[in-house]
CSV table of C-alpha atoms in Angstrom, one decimal:
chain,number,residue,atom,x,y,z
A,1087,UNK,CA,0.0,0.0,0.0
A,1088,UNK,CA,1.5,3.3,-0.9
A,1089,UNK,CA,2.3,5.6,1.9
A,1090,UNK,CA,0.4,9.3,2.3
A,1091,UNK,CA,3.4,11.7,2.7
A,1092,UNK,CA,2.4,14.7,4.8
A,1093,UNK,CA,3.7,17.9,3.8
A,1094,UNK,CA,3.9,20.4,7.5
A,1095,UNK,CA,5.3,23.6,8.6
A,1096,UNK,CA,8.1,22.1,11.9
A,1097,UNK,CA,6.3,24.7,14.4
A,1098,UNK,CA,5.1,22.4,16.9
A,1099,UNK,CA,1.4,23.5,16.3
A,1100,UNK,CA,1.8,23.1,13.0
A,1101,UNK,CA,2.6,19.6,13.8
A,1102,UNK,CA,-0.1,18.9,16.0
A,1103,UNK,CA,-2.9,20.5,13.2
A,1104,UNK,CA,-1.0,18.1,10.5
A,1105,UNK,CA,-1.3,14.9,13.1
A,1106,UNK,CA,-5.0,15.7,13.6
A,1107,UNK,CA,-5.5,15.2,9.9
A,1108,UNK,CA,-3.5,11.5,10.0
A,1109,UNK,CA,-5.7,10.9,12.5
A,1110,UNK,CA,-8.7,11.2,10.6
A,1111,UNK,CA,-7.0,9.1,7.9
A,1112,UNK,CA,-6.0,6.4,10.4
A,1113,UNK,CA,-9.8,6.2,11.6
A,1114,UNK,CA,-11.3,5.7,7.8
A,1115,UNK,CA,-8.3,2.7,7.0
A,1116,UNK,CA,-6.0,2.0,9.9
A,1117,UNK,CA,-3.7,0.1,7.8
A,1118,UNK,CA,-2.6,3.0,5.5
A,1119,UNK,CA,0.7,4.1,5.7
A,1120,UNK,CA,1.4,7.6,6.5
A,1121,UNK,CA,4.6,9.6,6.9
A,1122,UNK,CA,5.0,13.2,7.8
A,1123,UNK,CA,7.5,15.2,6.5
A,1124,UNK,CA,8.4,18.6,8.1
A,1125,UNK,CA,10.0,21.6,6.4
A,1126,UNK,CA,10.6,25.4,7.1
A,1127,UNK,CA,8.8,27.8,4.9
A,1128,UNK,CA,10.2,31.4,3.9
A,1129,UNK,CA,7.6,32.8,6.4
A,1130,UNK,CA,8.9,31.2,9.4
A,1131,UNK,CA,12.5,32.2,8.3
A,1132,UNK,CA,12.4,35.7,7.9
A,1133,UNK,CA,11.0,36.9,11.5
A,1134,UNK,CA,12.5,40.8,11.4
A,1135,UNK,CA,9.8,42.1,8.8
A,1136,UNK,CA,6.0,42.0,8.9
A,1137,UNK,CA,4.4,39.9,6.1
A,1138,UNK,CA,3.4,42.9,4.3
A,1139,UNK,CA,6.7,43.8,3.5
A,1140,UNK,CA,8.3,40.1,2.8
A,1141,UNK,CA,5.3,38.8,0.1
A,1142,UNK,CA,2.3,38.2,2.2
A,1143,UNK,CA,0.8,34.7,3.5
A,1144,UNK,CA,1.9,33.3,0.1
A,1145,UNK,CA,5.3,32.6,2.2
A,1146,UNK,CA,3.7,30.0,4.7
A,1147,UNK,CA,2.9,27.6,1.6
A,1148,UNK,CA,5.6,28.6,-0.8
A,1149,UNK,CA,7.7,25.9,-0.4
A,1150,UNK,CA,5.0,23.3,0.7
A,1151,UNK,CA,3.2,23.8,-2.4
A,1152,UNK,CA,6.6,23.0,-4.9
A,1153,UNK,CA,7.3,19.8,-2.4
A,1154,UNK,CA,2.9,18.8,-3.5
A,1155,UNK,CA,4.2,19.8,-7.0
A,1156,UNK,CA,7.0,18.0,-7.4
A,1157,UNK,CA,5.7,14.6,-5.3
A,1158,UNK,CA,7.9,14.9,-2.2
A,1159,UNK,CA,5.0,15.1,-0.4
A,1160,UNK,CA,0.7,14.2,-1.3
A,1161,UNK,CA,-1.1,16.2,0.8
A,1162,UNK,CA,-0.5,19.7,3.1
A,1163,UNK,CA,-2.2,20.8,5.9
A,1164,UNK,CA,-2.5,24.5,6.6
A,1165,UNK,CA,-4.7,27.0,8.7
A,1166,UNK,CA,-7.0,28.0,6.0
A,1167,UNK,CA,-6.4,32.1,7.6
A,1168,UNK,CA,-2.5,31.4,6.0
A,1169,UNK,CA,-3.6,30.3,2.8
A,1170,UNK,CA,-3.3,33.3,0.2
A,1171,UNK,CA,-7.2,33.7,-1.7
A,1172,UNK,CA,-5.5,32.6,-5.1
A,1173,UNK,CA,-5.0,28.7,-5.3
A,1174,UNK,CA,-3.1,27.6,-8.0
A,1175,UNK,CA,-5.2,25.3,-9.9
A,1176,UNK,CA,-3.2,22.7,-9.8
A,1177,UNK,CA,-3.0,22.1,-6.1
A,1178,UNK,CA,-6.7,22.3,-5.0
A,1179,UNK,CA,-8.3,22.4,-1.4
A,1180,UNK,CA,-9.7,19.3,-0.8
A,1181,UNK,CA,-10.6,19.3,2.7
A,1182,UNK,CA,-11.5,21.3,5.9
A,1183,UNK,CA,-11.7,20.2,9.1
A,1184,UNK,CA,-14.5,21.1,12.0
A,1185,UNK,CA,-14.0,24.5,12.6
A,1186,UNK,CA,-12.3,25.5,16.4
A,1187,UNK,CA,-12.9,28.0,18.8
A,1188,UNK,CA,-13.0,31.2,16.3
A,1189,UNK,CA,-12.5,33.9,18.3
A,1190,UNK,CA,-9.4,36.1,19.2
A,1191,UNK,CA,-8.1,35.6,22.8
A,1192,UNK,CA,-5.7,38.3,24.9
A,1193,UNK,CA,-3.0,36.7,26.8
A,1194,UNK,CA,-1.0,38.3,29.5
A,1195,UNK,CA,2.2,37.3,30.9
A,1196,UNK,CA,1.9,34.4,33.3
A,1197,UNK,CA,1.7,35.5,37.0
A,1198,UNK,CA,-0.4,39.0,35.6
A,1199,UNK,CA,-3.9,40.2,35.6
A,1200,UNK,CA,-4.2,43.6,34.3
A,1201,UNK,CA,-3.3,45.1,31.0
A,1202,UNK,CA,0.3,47.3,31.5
A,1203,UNK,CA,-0.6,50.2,29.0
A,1204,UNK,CA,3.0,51.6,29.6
A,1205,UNK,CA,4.0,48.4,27.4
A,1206,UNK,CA,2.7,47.6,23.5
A,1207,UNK,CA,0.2,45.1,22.5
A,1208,UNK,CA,1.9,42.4,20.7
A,1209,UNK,CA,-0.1,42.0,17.5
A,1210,UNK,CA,1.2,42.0,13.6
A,1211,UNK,CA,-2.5,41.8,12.4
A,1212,UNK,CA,-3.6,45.3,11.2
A,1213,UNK,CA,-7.2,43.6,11.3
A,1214,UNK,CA,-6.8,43.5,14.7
A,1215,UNK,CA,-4.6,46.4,15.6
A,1216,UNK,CA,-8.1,48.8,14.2
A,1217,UNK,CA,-10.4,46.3,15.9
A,1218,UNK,CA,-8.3,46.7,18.9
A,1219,UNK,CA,-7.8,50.8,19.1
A,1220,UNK,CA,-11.8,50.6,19.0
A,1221,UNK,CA,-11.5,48.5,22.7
A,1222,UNK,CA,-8.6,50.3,23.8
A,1223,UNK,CA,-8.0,54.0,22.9
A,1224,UNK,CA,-5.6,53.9,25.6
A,1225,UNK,CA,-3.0,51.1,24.0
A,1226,UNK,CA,-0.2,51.3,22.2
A,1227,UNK,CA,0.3,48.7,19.5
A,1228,UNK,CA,3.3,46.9,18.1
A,1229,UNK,CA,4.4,44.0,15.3
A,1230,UNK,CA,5.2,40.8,16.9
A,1231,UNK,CA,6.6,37.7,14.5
A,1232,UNK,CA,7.4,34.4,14.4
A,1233,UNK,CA,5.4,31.2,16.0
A,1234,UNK,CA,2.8,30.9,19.1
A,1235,UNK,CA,5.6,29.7,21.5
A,1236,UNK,CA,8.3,32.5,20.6
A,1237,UNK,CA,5.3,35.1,20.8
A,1238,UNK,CA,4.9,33.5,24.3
A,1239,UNK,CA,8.6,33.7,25.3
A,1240,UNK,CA,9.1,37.3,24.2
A,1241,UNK,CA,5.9,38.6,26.1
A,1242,UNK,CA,6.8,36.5,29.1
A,1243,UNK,CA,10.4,38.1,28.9
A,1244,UNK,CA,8.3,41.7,29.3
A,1245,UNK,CA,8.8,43.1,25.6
A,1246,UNK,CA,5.3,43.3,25.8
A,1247,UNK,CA,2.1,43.9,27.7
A,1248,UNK,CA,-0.3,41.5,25.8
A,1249,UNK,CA,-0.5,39.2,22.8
A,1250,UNK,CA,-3.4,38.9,20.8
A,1251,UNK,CA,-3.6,35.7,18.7
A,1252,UNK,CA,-6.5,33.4,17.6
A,1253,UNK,CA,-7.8,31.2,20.5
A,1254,UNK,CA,-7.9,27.9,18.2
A,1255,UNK,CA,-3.8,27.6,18.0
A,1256,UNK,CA,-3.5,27.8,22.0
A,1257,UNK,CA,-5.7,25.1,22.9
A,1258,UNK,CA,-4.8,23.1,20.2
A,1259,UNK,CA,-1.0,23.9,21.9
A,1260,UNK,CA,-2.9,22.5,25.3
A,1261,UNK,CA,-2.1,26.4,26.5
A,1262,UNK,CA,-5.6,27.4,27.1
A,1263,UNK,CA,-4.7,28.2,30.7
A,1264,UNK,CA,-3.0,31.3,29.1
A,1265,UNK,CA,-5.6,32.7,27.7
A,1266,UNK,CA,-6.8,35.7,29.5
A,1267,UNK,CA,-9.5,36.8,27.7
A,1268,UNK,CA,-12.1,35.9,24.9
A,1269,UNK,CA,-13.2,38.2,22.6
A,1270,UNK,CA,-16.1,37.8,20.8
A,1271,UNK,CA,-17.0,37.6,17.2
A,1272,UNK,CA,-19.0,41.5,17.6
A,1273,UNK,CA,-15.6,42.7,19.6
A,1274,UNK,CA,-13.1,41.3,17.1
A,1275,UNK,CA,-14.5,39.9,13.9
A,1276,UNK,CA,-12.2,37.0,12.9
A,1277,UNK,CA,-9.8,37.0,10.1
A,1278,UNK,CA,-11.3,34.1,6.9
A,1279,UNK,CA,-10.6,30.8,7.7
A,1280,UNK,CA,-9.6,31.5,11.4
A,1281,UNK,CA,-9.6,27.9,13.0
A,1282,UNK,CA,-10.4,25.9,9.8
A,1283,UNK,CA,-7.7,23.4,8.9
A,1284,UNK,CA,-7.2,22.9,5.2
A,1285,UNK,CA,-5.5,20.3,3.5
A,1286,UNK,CA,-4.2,20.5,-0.1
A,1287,UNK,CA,-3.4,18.1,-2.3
A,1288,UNK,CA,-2.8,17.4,-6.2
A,1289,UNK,CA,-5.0,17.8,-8.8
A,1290,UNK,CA,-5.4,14.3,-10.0
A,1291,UNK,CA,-5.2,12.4,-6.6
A,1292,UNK,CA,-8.0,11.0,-5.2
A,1293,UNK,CA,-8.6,11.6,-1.2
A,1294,UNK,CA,-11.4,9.6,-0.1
A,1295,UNK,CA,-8.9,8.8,3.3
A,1296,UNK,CA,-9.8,12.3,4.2
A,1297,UNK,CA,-13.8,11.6,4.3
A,1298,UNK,CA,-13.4,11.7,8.1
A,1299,UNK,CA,-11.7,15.2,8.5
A,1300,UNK,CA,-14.1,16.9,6.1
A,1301,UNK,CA,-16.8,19.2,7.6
A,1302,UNK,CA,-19.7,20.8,5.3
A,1303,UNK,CA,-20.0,23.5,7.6
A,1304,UNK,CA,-16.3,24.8,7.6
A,1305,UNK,CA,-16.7,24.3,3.8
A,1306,UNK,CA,-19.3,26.4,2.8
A,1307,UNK,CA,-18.4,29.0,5.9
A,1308,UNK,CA,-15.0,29.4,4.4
A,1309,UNK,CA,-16.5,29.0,0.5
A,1310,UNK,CA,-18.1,32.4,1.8
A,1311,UNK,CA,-15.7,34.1,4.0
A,1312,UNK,CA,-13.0,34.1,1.0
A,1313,UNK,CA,-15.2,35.2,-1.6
A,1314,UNK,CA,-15.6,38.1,0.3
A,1315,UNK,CA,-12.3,38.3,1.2
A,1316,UNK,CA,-11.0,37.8,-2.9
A,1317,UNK,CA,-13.4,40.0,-4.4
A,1318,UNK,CA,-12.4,43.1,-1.7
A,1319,UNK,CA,-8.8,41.6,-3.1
A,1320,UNK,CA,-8.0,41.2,0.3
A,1321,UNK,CA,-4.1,40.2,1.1
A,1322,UNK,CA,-1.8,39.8,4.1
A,1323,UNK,CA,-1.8,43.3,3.9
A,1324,UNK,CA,-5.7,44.6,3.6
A,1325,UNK,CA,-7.2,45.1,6.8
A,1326,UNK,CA,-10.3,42.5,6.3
A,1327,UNK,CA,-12.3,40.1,8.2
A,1328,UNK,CA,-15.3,37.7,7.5
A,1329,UNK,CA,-16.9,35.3,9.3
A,1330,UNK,CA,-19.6,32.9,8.6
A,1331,UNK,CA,-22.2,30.8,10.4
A,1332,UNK,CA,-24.8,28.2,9.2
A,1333,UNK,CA,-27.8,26.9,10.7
A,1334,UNK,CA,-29.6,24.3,8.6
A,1335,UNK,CA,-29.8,25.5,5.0
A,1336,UNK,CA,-28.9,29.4,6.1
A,1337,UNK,CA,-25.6,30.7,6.0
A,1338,UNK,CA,-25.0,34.2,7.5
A,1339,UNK,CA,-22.1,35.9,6.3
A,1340,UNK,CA,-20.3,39.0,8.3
A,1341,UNK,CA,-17.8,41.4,6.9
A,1342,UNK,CA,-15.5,44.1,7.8
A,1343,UNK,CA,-14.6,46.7,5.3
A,1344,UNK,CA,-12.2,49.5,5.9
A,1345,UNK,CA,-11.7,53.0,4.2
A,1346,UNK,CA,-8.5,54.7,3.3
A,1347,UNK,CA,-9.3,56.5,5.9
A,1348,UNK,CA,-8.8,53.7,8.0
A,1349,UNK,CA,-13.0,54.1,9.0
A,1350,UNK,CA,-14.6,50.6,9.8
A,1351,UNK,CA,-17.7,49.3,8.5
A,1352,UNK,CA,-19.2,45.9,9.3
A,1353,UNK,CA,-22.6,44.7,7.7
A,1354,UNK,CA,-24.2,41.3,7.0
A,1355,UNK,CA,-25.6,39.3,4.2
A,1356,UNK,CA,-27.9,36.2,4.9
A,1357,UNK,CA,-29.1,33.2,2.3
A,1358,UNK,CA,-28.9,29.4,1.0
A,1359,UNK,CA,-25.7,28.2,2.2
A,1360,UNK,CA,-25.7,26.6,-1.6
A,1361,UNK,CA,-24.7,30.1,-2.5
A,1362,UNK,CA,-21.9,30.7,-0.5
A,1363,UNK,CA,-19.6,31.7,-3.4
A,1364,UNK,CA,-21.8,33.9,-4.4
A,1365,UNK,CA,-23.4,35.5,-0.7
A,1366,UNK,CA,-19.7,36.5,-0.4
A,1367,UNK,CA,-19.3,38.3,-3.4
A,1368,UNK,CA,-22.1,40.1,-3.1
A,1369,UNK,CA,-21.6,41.3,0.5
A,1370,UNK,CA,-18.2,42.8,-0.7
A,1371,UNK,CA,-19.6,44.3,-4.1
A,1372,UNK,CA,-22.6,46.0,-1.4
A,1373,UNK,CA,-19.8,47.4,1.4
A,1374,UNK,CA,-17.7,48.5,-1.5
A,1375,UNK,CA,-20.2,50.5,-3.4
A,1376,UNK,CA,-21.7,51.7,-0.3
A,1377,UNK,CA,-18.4,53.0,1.8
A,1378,UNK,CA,-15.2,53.5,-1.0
């Protein structure tokens, strides 16, 4: 039997989100062999620069995607928020997991309760850094790079008075006792994709090992979220967020749109979660007319 190569980031939670799709391969067919094979990207390399500056998200999957291409590895695993909104053809999305916990979290450094305003707010996300000035007028903010656990060690060290990152990634770390904070979806609207896992593969390979990790929901939640997010052309860069819900047949679709001006303006579109694609496009076509 031919053995599923798994293609991975080596962060340690990158790791953990690629073991929790073997998993799901090891429950359809217990017997199927599957290796995973761990590699630095270009985005976990150059930590001194924000993504804006270096290429965008595009860097997370660079090299992944040429290992897919060239058969080093079958099948990637991402967090669908790092995946840039053009997918080369040739590499489709063929599976989402269950979506997590979507919401940003604050963490403090351990042993404190209180917010140190004299200090920054660790946070590269200029999503969240306008989302964020709205909460706290009173905060300065600053870029922060590189994985969950150096994030962790540099605001532990006191570089800074806060992290905000996506709640999913610490308790998938098993560090959900440093969360401080939740904030919900109306506080901080969540960046597309934020705690769906996607897994990529090659065009003509057949995945039915992945039936068990796939979730409709995340599907057409994320189906919508980027259509918003690609028809705003929305990059690394563009201060957008989206995020989706279904209940039964009904998807309802939430987006953020921001002026030059740097203004924020949310709104939301409701309909058949068969038109996801399509709900998405039309909420960013309605904020864009309305508010550019």
């Amino acid at each position: 039997m031919k053995t599923i190569r798994v293609g991975s980031r080596e962060s340690r939670l990158a790791v953990i989100q690629s073991q929790m799709a073997i998993d799901a391969i090891h429950r359809y067919d217990p017997s199927i062999p599957v290796e995973l094979v761990t590699m630095k990207t270009t985005g976990d390399i150059i930590l001194d620069r924000t993504l804006d500056k270096i290429g965008g998200k595009g860097l997370f999957v660079k090299e992944l995607d040429a290992a897919l291409l060239d058969g080093r590895v079958d099948i990637t695993v991402h967090s669908s928020k790092d995946l840039p909104m053009e997918i080369d053809p040739r590499l489709p999305l063929a599976a989402f997991s269950r979506r997590a916990d979507p919401r940003d979290v604050l963490v403090l450094p351990e042993g404190v309760s209180e917010i140190d305003f004299s200090k920054p707010i660790g946070c590269s996300s200029l999503r969240r850094q306008l989302q964020l000035k709205k909460l706290f007028p009173q905060a300065s903010l600053a870029p922060i790079r590189g994985n969950v656990l150096t994030r962790l060690q540099k605001l532990d060290r006191g570089e800074y008075s806060a992290l905000v990152l996506a709640g999913a990634g610490l308790i998938r770390l098993g560090l959900e006792n440093r969360i401080s904070r939740y904030f919900s979806t109306e506080e901080i609207l969540p960046a597309a994709g934020q705690a769906i896992l996607a897994v990529q593969t090659r065009q003509d390979m057949e995945t039915p090992w992945l039936s068990l990790f796939e979730d409709a929901d995340a599907r057409d939640c994320l189906t919508a979220e980027r259509a918003y997010v690609r028809t705003l052309d929305g990059g690394c860069s563009s201060p957008v967020a989206a995020y989706a819900t279904v209940s039964q047949d009904t998807l309802t679709l939430k987006g953020m749109y921001v002026t030059g001006e740097q203004q924020l303006y949310f709104e939301t579109v409701t309909g058949p979660r068969s038109q996801a694609d399509a709900l998405g496009s039309e909420l960013a076509l309605n904020m864009r007319r309305k508010y550019l």
